[in-house]
Amino acid sequence: MTEPILKVKGLEKHFQLDRNRVLKAVDGISFEVMPGETFGLVGESGCGKSTAGRTIINLYDATNGEVLFEGKNIHKLRGKNQKKFRRDMQMIFQDPYASLNPRKTVMDIIAEGLDIHELSNGKSRQEIVCELLETVGLNKSHATRYPHEFSGGQRQRIGIARALAMEPKFIIADEPISALDVSVQAQVVNLMRKLQKEKGLTYLFIAHDLSMVKYISDRVGVMYLGKMAELADSDALYSEPLHPYTQGLLSTAPIPDPIQAKEREKIRIKGEIPSPLNPPSGCRFRTRCPHAMSVCAQVEPIWQEAKPNHWVACHLYSNSNPQ
Amino acid sequence: MKPILEVSDLHVSFRSQDTEVKAIRGVDFTVGEGEVVAFVGESGSGKSVTFQTVMRLIPQPPAKIDKGKVLYGGRDLTKLSEIEMQKIRGKEIAMIFQDPMTSLNPTIRIGNQISESLIKHQKLSAKEAKERAIELLKIVGIPSPSERVEQFPHQFSGGMRQRAMIAMALACSPKLLIADEPTTALDVTIQAQIIDLLKNLQTKTGSSIVFITHDLGVVAEIADRVAVMYAGKIVESGTLDEIFYNPQHPYTWGLLQSMPKLDQNRDQELASIPGSCPSLVNPPAGCPFTGRCPHAMKICQEEMPEVTKSSSSHQVACWLQHPNAPEVKSPIEPERRWVD
């Protein structure tokens, strides 16, 4: 059996806001990602999915827990190993307008990593950049232009080319398509899938668009207020969601089909996501949960494998619970 | 259905020193009484500009209404003075904006922002207006409204700000509500709550709603009729079922296909529309979708297609509708299509 390329164990990331207030953005999540797969991470804004991604790539130090990439704890890497990790894992950002330096040419943006890591391998910088531009569906004449000359979709392609320049094994894509128009989203998703096949990439795909996540991911984790609520194969998660939060999310996701939209069962999640500064006791979802029981306020549900490869943290599936 | 808003042959352009962007290039549509009409399209397709023109909220200059009529209650809104327009805005036609963060004044209490139009249009006293504001906050589902009414926008969450915006828009019971991407900045669970709220209010008050969005999933939830915009023109319009189950324009096909269904086969590539929207500085003479259309013909580049009707409510502007055009099969799967 192949080893997972990434193991996240009990990862926590807390931000100390002032002397008395700690924001527990990520509060103990664990999952594994196998080489070559796409792992989707979904949840509402403020659930900690982006913080999780940023901690996994070591943009933030972890407060607690471990991130093992190819067996090594990435927060403990130093020197040569650290430099290698920074090549092996790359990130694509949400906002194609804010994530490219407006004062650099596309050539310099894409080649910045090549320069730092001295990766030219005998080929000229220009050659590599032109190849990358063609790989992502732009052409080499674009290399001398500046980001403002491109549309959102094209900029996202530049961001992808910049990530690919490092020949990474693992790419964290943080909402890579949510700033794009629908017709362009499909282009970028198709490109990402094509690159994955050609280069054997592994993706951590962070998003809030459930239908796109289902389409691109092999497995999906659902986060709520810094915790993982449910994790399963993407088909199993969508056909048989166990956690009431996942059920609610799926039934509120807009579907572009009026008849289905009218006929499907609507589970409405009431209220809003509570502040992560002061999360509810016990199960964090209980304040909005249609099935909340008294135990939910007292005991935090354990993270358990309710079905083969289908993990959930909910008292409805606890063995001690008669239901 | 009696039309409440009739827009005909509207042309709007934006000028700077040396360029002119033709943002709206001949738009015709009507909104009926008690109807929910969705306007869909990509960014830059002109859907927001169209309704900012209706509300006369676009700054002139740089914008200029080159041509066309916006008829509301027998009057052409493009011809009204600013003072006359102020009597219509908020009272007859109200608008909800995409970003509740920037469209509420951060220095004014929520209650006072809602009261403003009540005092101006309905001549209520400050005290009466505040009571009505509390009532409105209650209607839009804000808990403990009498405390909330004293608070400032930063004390509200995103979803609550959008509810407050809706309360403001509803204050004078407008006949037409224009909602410009009202749920785009919100999470799906909150989006569903806001859509439910708008639907309920619409059934209760019987007002008309124009819903501007790029999300076809949201359209399927709320609209009676749909207009698809592309590069400053309406390329197809029809009832909800006609657009989703019997679309005629290749752009509509592309839009519908590029959204993955929840039962989408993962081994298949998503059908995407290649390229991006044409520049409207020098808009193409022919159909603006030609460059991205898999079925483009020679005529498409040369001449804009006429609008043809395939039913009393279904209109398409595409050369494929011409009797001499080759037969092209809609790629929308037959089992998904609407059979009547």
XYZ file of C-alpha atoms in Angstrom:
663
model
C 0.000 0.000 0.000
C 1.301 3.409 -0.882
C 2.147 5.820 1.875
C 0.248 9.080 2.061
C 2.245 12.023 0.717
C 0.785 14.317 3.361
C -0.294 13.502 6.898
C -1.939 16.137 9.013
C -2.163 15.096 12.659
C -4.143 17.070 15.199
C -3.202 20.344 13.548
C -4.036 23.494 15.515
C -3.440 27.097 14.607
C -4.404 29.681 17.205
C -3.972 33.413 16.847
C -3.390 35.384 20.020
C -5.411 38.552 19.404
C -4.629 40.252 22.693
C -3.907 39.142 26.219
C -7.295 37.528 26.784
C -8.529 36.525 23.399
C -7.351 33.586 21.342
C -8.837 32.896 17.943
C -8.727 29.167 17.370
C -8.875 29.226 13.591
C -7.882 25.595 13.193
C -8.520 23.516 16.260
C -7.334 19.980 15.778
C -7.828 18.532 12.326
C -6.362 15.309 11.003
C -6.364 13.875 7.520
C -4.113 12.197 4.999
C -3.638 12.840 1.319
C -2.450 10.082 -1.010
C -0.034 10.819 -3.851
C -1.794 11.807 -7.064
C -5.186 12.435 -5.514
C -7.171 15.617 -5.100
C -8.326 16.309 -1.599
C -11.088 18.897 -1.328
C -11.541 21.030 1.752
C -14.891 22.837 2.031
C -16.685 25.003 4.538
C -18.122 28.464 5.081
C -15.980 31.541 5.457
C -14.345 31.577 8.836
C -14.266 27.790 9.178
C -10.482 27.738 9.020
C -9.976 26.063 5.663
C -7.615 28.708 4.311
C -5.704 28.903 7.595
C -5.339 25.129 7.437
C -3.902 25.399 3.915
C -1.508 28.137 4.925
C -0.307 26.211 7.971
C 0.212 23.084 5.901
C 2.491 24.957 3.514
C 4.276 26.565 6.482
C 3.210 30.128 5.835
C 2.109 29.938 9.469
C 3.723 27.983 12.273
C 1.461 25.374 13.802
C 0.319 25.962 17.373
C 0.033 22.237 17.954
C 0.030 19.079 15.914
C 2.117 17.948 13.005
C 2.186 18.195 9.249
C 4.205 15.368 7.732
C 5.137 15.727 4.091
C 6.755 12.554 2.746
C 7.241 11.521 6.329
C 9.020 14.676 7.489
C 7.552 17.254 9.851
C 7.555 20.365 7.727
C 7.559 22.763 10.640
C 10.891 21.317 11.818
C 12.684 21.395 8.454
C 15.806 23.519 8.222
C 18.458 24.281 5.606
C 18.562 22.133 2.503
C 15.482 20.100 3.415
C 13.458 23.214 4.011
C 14.490 24.623 0.672
C 13.479 21.403 -1.026
C 10.098 21.404 0.715
C 9.462 24.915 -0.486
C 9.888 23.666 -4.028
C 7.887 20.500 -3.569
C 4.802 22.236 -2.249
C 3.382 25.253 -4.047
C 0.293 27.374 -3.657
C -2.233 28.960 -6.013
C -4.156 31.845 -4.506
C -7.747 32.971 -4.722
C -7.397 36.487 -5.972
C -5.574 36.640 -9.278
C -5.476 40.419 -8.948
C -3.760 40.623 -5.576
C -1.407 37.661 -5.892
C 0.693 38.891 -8.818
C 3.117 41.772 -8.339
C 1.798 44.523 -10.639
C 5.276 45.988 -11.164
C 6.886 42.830 -12.498
C 6.619 41.323 -15.942
C 5.057 37.896 -16.299
C 8.549 36.571 -17.059
C 9.925 37.848 -13.745
C 6.883 36.671 -11.812
C 7.161 33.132 -13.110
C 10.955 33.005 -12.922
C 11.313 34.384 -9.406
C 11.410 30.921 -7.884
C 13.784 29.686 -10.586
C 16.202 32.466 -9.675
C 16.019 31.808 -5.950
C 16.414 28.069 -6.255
C 18.869 28.279 -9.174
C 16.849 25.811 -11.180
C 17.785 26.734 -14.719
C 19.229 23.237 -15.462
C 21.172 24.501 -18.437
C 18.053 25.828 -20.151
C 17.730 29.561 -20.288
C 15.297 31.279 -17.999
C 13.392 32.515 -21.012
C 13.051 29.036 -22.475
C 11.615 27.647 -19.246
C 9.145 30.501 -18.857
C 7.971 30.168 -22.474
C 7.433 26.442 -22.031
C 5.455 27.057 -18.859
C 3.316 29.692 -20.520
C 2.466 27.261 -23.272
C 1.695 24.524 -20.752
C -0.925 26.713 -19.110
C -2.441 27.818 -22.402
C -0.877 31.255 -22.792
C 1.728 32.095 -25.394
C 5.302 33.190 -25.159
C 4.655 36.720 -26.345
C 2.873 37.228 -23.020
C 6.158 36.953 -21.095
C 7.089 40.613 -21.444
C 3.703 41.950 -20.368
C 2.471 43.058 -16.960
C -0.379 41.512 -14.930
C -2.833 44.349 -15.566
C -2.852 43.440 -19.246
C -4.526 40.108 -18.512
C -8.044 38.995 -17.665
C -8.826 37.186 -14.403
C -8.672 33.741 -15.987
C -5.378 34.496 -17.705
C -3.917 35.774 -14.450
C -4.916 32.598 -12.714
C -3.054 30.723 -15.460
C 0.034 32.835 -14.701
C -0.326 31.912 -11.029
C -0.470 28.246 -12.037
C 2.617 28.629 -14.256
C 4.469 30.228 -11.341
C 3.608 27.265 -9.139
C 4.605 24.768 -11.838
C 7.997 26.433 -12.353
C 9.182 24.773 -9.149
C 8.228 21.331 -10.476
C 6.224 20.696 -7.316
C 4.742 17.419 -6.169
C 1.940 19.009 -4.204
C -0.143 22.095 -4.919
C -2.448 23.821 -2.466
C -5.107 25.682 -4.420
C -6.936 28.132 -2.160
C -10.239 29.007 -3.850
C -8.489 29.153 -7.244
C -11.663 29.686 -9.238
C -14.060 31.568 -7.007
C -13.027 34.977 -8.380
C -13.581 33.860 -11.986
C -16.585 33.890 -14.281
C -18.454 30.620 -14.684
C -17.310 29.995 -18.250
C -13.687 30.642 -17.255
C -13.897 28.515 -14.093
C -14.378 25.430 -16.225
C -11.280 26.324 -18.287
C -9.076 26.624 -15.198
C -10.453 23.438 -13.633
C -9.870 21.518 -16.864
C -6.316 22.866 -17.001
C -5.636 21.840 -13.408
C -6.915 18.327 -14.071
C -4.876 18.011 -17.248
C -1.704 19.071 -15.422
C -2.453 16.637 -12.645
C -2.616 13.753 -15.117
C 0.510 14.804 -16.989
C 2.698 15.585 -13.999
C 1.264 13.305 -11.332
C 0.472 16.244 -9.068
C -1.355 16.008 -5.760
C -3.828 18.761 -4.958
C -5.317 20.156 -1.818
C -8.292 22.037 -3.257
C -9.831 24.557 -0.886
C -13.205 25.938 -1.959
C -16.744 26.672 -0.950
C -18.420 25.723 -4.236
C -19.676 22.232 -3.496
C -20.469 21.103 -7.013
C -17.017 22.091 -8.285
C -15.319 20.425 -5.307
C -17.226 17.253 -5.918
C -16.250 17.264 -9.549
C -12.533 17.791 -8.966
C -11.919 15.909 -5.699
C -11.382 12.230 -4.954
C -12.006 12.787 -1.269
C -13.566 15.719 0.524
C -13.262 17.052 4.063
C -15.929 19.375 5.462
C -14.759 21.885 8.061
C -16.839 23.805 10.574
C -15.443 26.337 13.050
C -11.904 24.998 13.007
C -12.868 21.329 13.229
C -13.369 18.630 10.670
C -17.049 17.641 10.622
C -16.951 14.904 8.020
C -14.516 13.282 5.618
C -15.252 10.740 2.914
C -14.833 9.756 -0.711
C -16.415 12.449 -2.745
C -19.189 10.216 -4.145
C -20.041 8.806 -0.719
C -20.058 12.244 0.882
C -22.462 13.632 -1.675
C -24.734 10.619 -2.003
C -24.884 9.857 1.698
C -23.820 12.772 3.863
C -23.819 11.784 7.536
C -23.189 15.018 9.389
C -26.233 17.331 9.624
C -23.990 20.210 8.578
C -22.954 18.444 5.383
C -26.587 17.539 4.728
C -27.556 21.174 5.125
C -24.709 22.441 2.963
C -25.592 20.056 0.157
C -29.255 20.883 0.228
C -28.595 24.632 0.098
C -25.999 24.451 -2.676
C -27.675 26.033 -5.689
C -28.161 23.593 -8.559
C -28.646 24.883 -12.078
C -31.754 22.827 -12.682
C -35.134 24.318 -11.759
C -37.010 21.004 -11.474
C -34.390 19.416 -9.219
C -34.187 22.646 -7.252
C -37.916 22.504 -6.557
C -38.135 18.795 -5.876
C -35.186 18.243 -3.609
C -35.546 18.140 0.123
C -34.508 21.414 1.639
C -32.681 21.226 4.925
C -32.194 24.784 6.007
C -29.385 25.583 8.386
C -30.709 28.315 10.597
C -28.705 31.203 11.981
C -25.139 32.078 11.257
C -21.740 30.644 12.003
C -20.860 31.567 15.632
C -17.732 33.554 16.363
C -14.642 31.345 16.492
C -13.515 33.480 19.453
C -16.215 31.925 21.554
C -17.287 28.637 19.958
C -20.240 26.710 21.429
C -19.471 24.024 23.989
C -19.593 20.381 22.998
C -20.364 20.027 19.327
C -19.714 23.345 17.627
C -22.536 22.893 15.174
C -25.213 22.260 17.794
C -26.496 25.864 17.791
C -27.600 25.486 14.172
C -28.247 21.755 14.075
C -31.785 20.463 13.459
C -30.979 17.252 15.384
C -29.251 18.769 18.421
C -29.619 16.698 21.600
C -28.706 17.479 25.182
C -25.478 15.503 24.913
C -24.324 17.764 22.083
C -23.918 20.731 24.436
C -21.895 18.772 26.945
C -19.592 16.412 25.120
C -17.552 17.073 22.059
C -18.268 14.318 19.521
C -15.301 12.097 18.727
C -13.823 11.832 15.266
C -14.738 8.325 14.221
C -14.980 6.087 11.208
C -18.746 5.585 10.991
C -18.453 3.554 7.797
C -15.403 2.283 5.958
C -13.403 5.372 4.918
C -16.227 7.643 5.986
C -15.312 9.729 9.027
C -17.659 11.943 10.969
C -17.729 13.863 14.237
C -21.348 13.711 15.369
C -23.203 12.230 18.334
C -25.848 10.747 16.049
C -23.252 8.157 15.099
C -21.698 7.529 18.518
C -21.836 3.927 19.673
C -22.947 4.978 23.126
C -25.901 6.759 21.606
C -29.015 4.510 21.378
C -30.041 6.078 18.041
C -49.066 40.434 -17.436
C -48.932 44.194 -17.245
C -45.408 45.498 -17.727
C -44.067 47.712 -14.955
C -40.734 48.504 -16.578
C -40.117 48.681 -20.314
C -36.618 49.235 -21.638
C -36.180 49.656 -25.357
C -33.088 49.974 -27.523
C -30.916 51.186 -24.663
C -27.350 52.175 -25.533
C -24.882 53.301 -22.875
C -21.209 54.094 -23.318
C -18.361 55.191 -21.096
C -15.920 57.767 -22.370
C -12.447 58.604 -21.241
C -9.997 60.879 -23.011
C -9.274 58.676 -25.960
C -11.431 55.588 -25.654
C -15.098 54.832 -25.637
C -16.434 51.627 -24.134
C -19.822 50.636 -25.478
C -21.127 48.880 -22.404
C -24.790 48.523 -23.405
C -25.479 48.072 -27.080
C -29.188 47.920 -27.689
C -31.034 46.219 -24.867
C -34.795 45.563 -24.953
C -36.812 43.935 -22.216
C -39.841 44.297 -20.001
C -40.468 43.397 -16.401
C -44.043 42.451 -15.615
C -45.978 43.165 -12.449
C -45.194 40.661 -9.717
C -42.574 38.939 -11.812
C -39.047 37.828 -10.870
C -36.698 38.327 -13.805
C -33.111 37.157 -13.554
C -30.336 38.749 -15.576
C -27.329 36.477 -15.998
C -23.993 37.001 -17.670
C -20.285 37.279 -17.032
C -18.586 40.279 -15.534
C -18.552 43.054 -18.095
C -21.636 41.791 -19.902
C -23.532 44.931 -18.904
C -26.099 43.535 -16.507
C -25.241 45.906 -13.663
C -24.792 48.930 -15.933
C -28.239 48.326 -17.422
C -29.917 48.673 -14.046
C -27.682 51.441 -12.825
C -28.924 53.246 -15.908
C -32.532 52.437 -15.029
C -31.921 53.879 -11.573
C -29.859 56.689 -13.095
C -27.040 55.846 -10.729
C -24.260 55.878 -13.303
C -22.181 59.030 -13.214
C -22.650 61.099 -16.352
C -19.971 61.784 -17.555
C -18.062 59.470 -18.007
C -21.174 57.477 -18.842
C -23.549 58.590 -21.519
C -26.987 57.266 -22.415
C -26.632 57.349 -26.184
C -30.060 56.140 -27.107
C -33.115 54.352 -25.838
C -36.015 54.591 -23.451
C -36.629 53.391 -19.926
C -40.387 53.540 -19.401
C -41.693 53.305 -15.868
C -45.268 54.300 -15.081
C -45.599 56.031 -18.426
C -42.528 58.183 -17.912
C -39.126 57.893 -19.559
C -36.646 57.739 -16.690
C -33.742 58.745 -18.905
C -35.372 62.139 -19.408
C -36.146 62.945 -15.772
C -34.246 65.530 -13.770
C -32.237 64.472 -10.738
C -34.883 65.882 -8.400
C -37.656 63.951 -10.126
C -35.498 60.809 -10.021
C -35.059 61.177 -6.263
C -38.824 60.812 -5.900
C -38.638 57.479 -7.677
C -35.522 56.006 -6.106
C -36.309 54.201 -2.888
C -40.019 54.907 -3.214
C -40.977 53.315 -6.517
C -37.819 51.408 -7.406
C -35.313 50.271 -4.797
C -31.994 48.559 -5.163
C -29.968 46.050 -3.141
C -26.268 45.917 -3.857
C -23.784 43.098 -3.909
C -21.488 44.212 -1.168
C -23.342 45.023 2.047
C -19.960 45.961 3.513
C -19.493 49.015 1.312
C -23.060 49.985 0.541
C -24.037 50.799 4.113
C -22.675 53.960 5.671
C -20.318 52.841 8.464
C -20.828 56.019 10.508
C -24.629 55.997 10.664
C -26.742 53.750 12.873
C -28.641 51.027 10.983
C -31.972 52.421 12.193
C -31.235 55.885 10.866
C -30.182 54.494 7.504
C -33.495 52.671 7.195
C -35.478 55.672 8.445
C -33.966 58.028 5.889
C -36.256 57.049 3.024
C -39.299 56.796 5.327
C -38.822 60.351 6.518
C -38.156 61.623 3.026
C -40.796 59.768 1.026
C -43.511 58.929 3.528
C -43.079 62.065 5.624
C -42.979 60.083 8.857
C -41.648 61.700 12.017
C -38.291 60.478 13.311
C -40.022 58.509 16.051
C -42.526 56.822 13.723
C -39.750 56.053 11.273
C -37.722 54.349 13.969
C -40.672 52.194 14.976
C -41.189 51.236 11.373
C -37.443 50.474 11.055
C -37.699 48.055 13.981
C -40.686 46.407 12.302
C -38.759 46.100 9.050
C -35.743 44.539 10.761
C -38.126 42.039 12.295
C -39.645 41.234 8.895
C -36.226 40.486 7.411
C -35.436 38.160 10.290
C -33.002 40.088 12.465
C -33.235 38.940 16.092
C -33.775 41.543 18.873
C -34.484 44.328 16.349
C -35.059 47.047 18.942
C -31.429 46.728 20.050
C -30.076 46.154 16.577
C -31.682 49.315 15.271
C -29.265 51.362 17.405
C -26.183 49.560 16.164
C -23.667 50.408 13.457
C -23.008 48.269 10.356
C -19.703 46.900 11.722
C -21.641 45.225 14.508
C -23.577 43.209 11.943
C -22.346 40.050 10.188
C -22.334 39.861 6.378
C -25.658 38.066 6.182
C -27.278 40.481 8.649
C -25.981 43.481 6.725
C -27.607 42.088 3.622
C -30.839 41.668 5.589
C -30.543 45.271 6.749
C -30.046 46.335 3.125
C -33.202 44.467 2.178
C -35.052 46.173 5.031
C -33.869 49.543 3.696
C -34.977 48.683 0.188
C -38.392 47.511 1.400
C -38.966 50.531 3.635
C -41.289 52.347 1.233
C -42.804 49.191 -0.323
C -41.312 49.769 -3.792
C -43.091 48.306 -6.797
C -39.810 47.140 -8.284
C -36.835 45.784 -6.398
C -33.515 45.526 -8.205
C -31.178 43.070 -6.493
C -27.660 43.279 -7.915
C -25.823 40.074 -6.955
C -27.340 40.219 -3.460
C -26.003 36.832 -2.393
C -22.654 36.629 -4.170
C -20.635 37.759 -1.151
C -22.423 35.362 1.205
C -21.883 31.757 2.256
C -24.202 29.135 0.764
C -26.165 28.572 3.958
C -26.761 32.322 4.321
C -27.406 32.650 0.594
C -30.225 30.122 0.894
C -31.705 32.090 3.804
C -31.625 35.364 1.844
C -33.180 33.761 -1.245
C -35.968 32.286 0.906
C -36.497 35.705 2.450
C -36.718 37.467 -0.923
C -39.105 34.814 -2.252
C -41.379 35.106 0.770
C -41.422 38.881 0.666
C -42.150 38.805 -3.042
C -45.136 36.493 -2.571
C -46.439 38.669 0.242
C -46.027 42.094 -1.340
C -46.477 41.120 -4.984
C -43.699 43.468 -6.063
C -41.524 42.760 -9.077
C -37.911 41.727 -8.622
C -35.000 42.017 -11.006
C -32.316 39.634 -9.852
C -28.859 40.220 -11.303
C -26.488 37.291 -10.864
C -23.867 35.163 -12.559
C -24.922 32.031 -10.730
C -27.349 29.868 -12.690
C -27.983 27.828 -9.563
C -29.441 30.890 -7.861
C -31.482 31.682 -10.975
C -33.037 28.213 -10.891
C -34.154 28.851 -7.320
C -35.830 32.194 -7.736
C -36.622 33.380 -11.260
C -39.792 33.281 -13.358
C -38.009 34.575 -16.420
C -34.350 34.781 -17.431
C -32.406 37.124 -19.698
C -28.897 36.066 -20.696
C -26.573 38.986 -21.404
C -23.342 38.928 -23.327
C -21.111 41.836 -24.341
C -23.770 44.486 -23.809
C -26.630 42.643 -25.454
C -29.367 40.248 -24.408
C -28.598 37.141 -26.451
C -31.443 34.997 -25.167
C -34.443 35.432 -22.934
C -37.313 33.191 -21.954
C -39.130 31.554 -19.083
C -37.086 29.655 -16.517
C -37.960 26.324 -18.115
C -37.246 27.536 -21.633
C -33.762 28.739 -20.693
C -32.798 25.684 -18.657
C -34.466 22.908 -20.634
C -34.693 24.256 -24.156
C -31.905 26.824 -24.560
C -31.220 27.975 -28.097
C -28.129 30.176 -27.947
C -24.675 28.524 -27.975
C -23.583 30.867 -25.168
C -26.438 29.661 -22.963
C -25.465 26.081 -23.814
C -21.896 26.838 -22.785
C -22.940 28.485 -19.539
C -25.202 25.602 -18.571
C -22.565 23.021 -19.406
C -19.639 24.677 -17.689
C -21.278 24.297 -14.291
C -20.716 20.801 -12.968
C -23.903 19.056 -11.890
C -23.867 17.275 -8.573
C -24.145 14.030 -10.547
C -21.445 15.014 -13.039
C -19.232 12.206 -14.327
C -15.755 12.979 -13.006
C -13.928 11.268 -15.840
C -15.331 13.709 -18.339
C -13.815 17.096 -18.944
C -16.064 20.013 -18.177
C -17.358 21.677 -21.287
C -15.788 25.098 -21.134
C -16.237 28.129 -23.324
C -12.823 28.889 -24.830
C -11.397 32.410 -24.751
C -12.918 35.384 -22.999
C -15.368 38.230 -23.692
C -14.492 40.610 -26.539
C -13.347 44.113 -25.712
C -16.173 46.618 -25.891
C -13.860 49.432 -26.929
C -14.154 48.177 -30.481
C -17.053 45.759 -30.299
C -17.293 43.329 -33.194
C -19.717 44.223 -35.974
C -21.338 40.802 -35.924
C -22.398 38.565 -33.093
C -20.099 39.240 -30.111
C -19.943 35.540 -29.269
C -18.493 34.578 -32.681
C -14.894 34.227 -31.449
C -15.864 31.693 -28.770
C -18.719 29.955 -30.564
C -18.168 26.391 -31.818
C -20.845 26.882 -34.478
C -19.732 30.266 -35.843
C -20.375 30.856 -39.537
C -19.189 33.526 -41.928
C -22.292 35.654 -41.497
C -21.810 35.696 -37.703
C -18.703 37.845 -38.038
C -20.314 40.297 -40.383
C -23.761 41.025 -39.088
C -25.521 40.979 -35.752
C -28.304 38.384 -35.910
C -31.918 39.515 -35.653
C -33.877 38.612 -32.559
C -36.173 35.698 -33.374
C -39.047 34.369 -31.330
C -39.414 30.640 -30.837
C -42.399 31.107 -28.547
C -44.301 34.102 -27.234
C -41.851 34.384 -24.362
C -38.658 32.912 -25.816
C -36.337 35.175 -27.814
C -32.922 34.403 -29.252
C -30.403 36.451 -31.178
C -28.447 33.849 -33.121
C -27.863 33.115 -36.805
C -28.525 29.422 -36.168
C -32.196 30.365 -35.943
C -32.166 31.511 -39.569
C -34.084 29.152 -41.879
C -30.993 28.689 -44.074
C -28.676 27.885 -41.177
C -27.388 24.339 -40.739
C -29.154 22.237 -38.132
C -27.197 22.207 -34.866
C -28.268 19.918 -32.079
C -28.406 21.359 -28.590
C -25.748 19.717 -26.419
C -28.010 19.919 -23.374
C -28.806 16.264 -22.673
C -32.307 15.256 -23.736
C -33.222 13.674 -20.383
C -32.496 16.966 -18.703
C -34.674 18.782 -21.167
C -38.093 19.905 -20.372
C -40.859 17.967 -22.045
C -44.289 19.432 -21.928
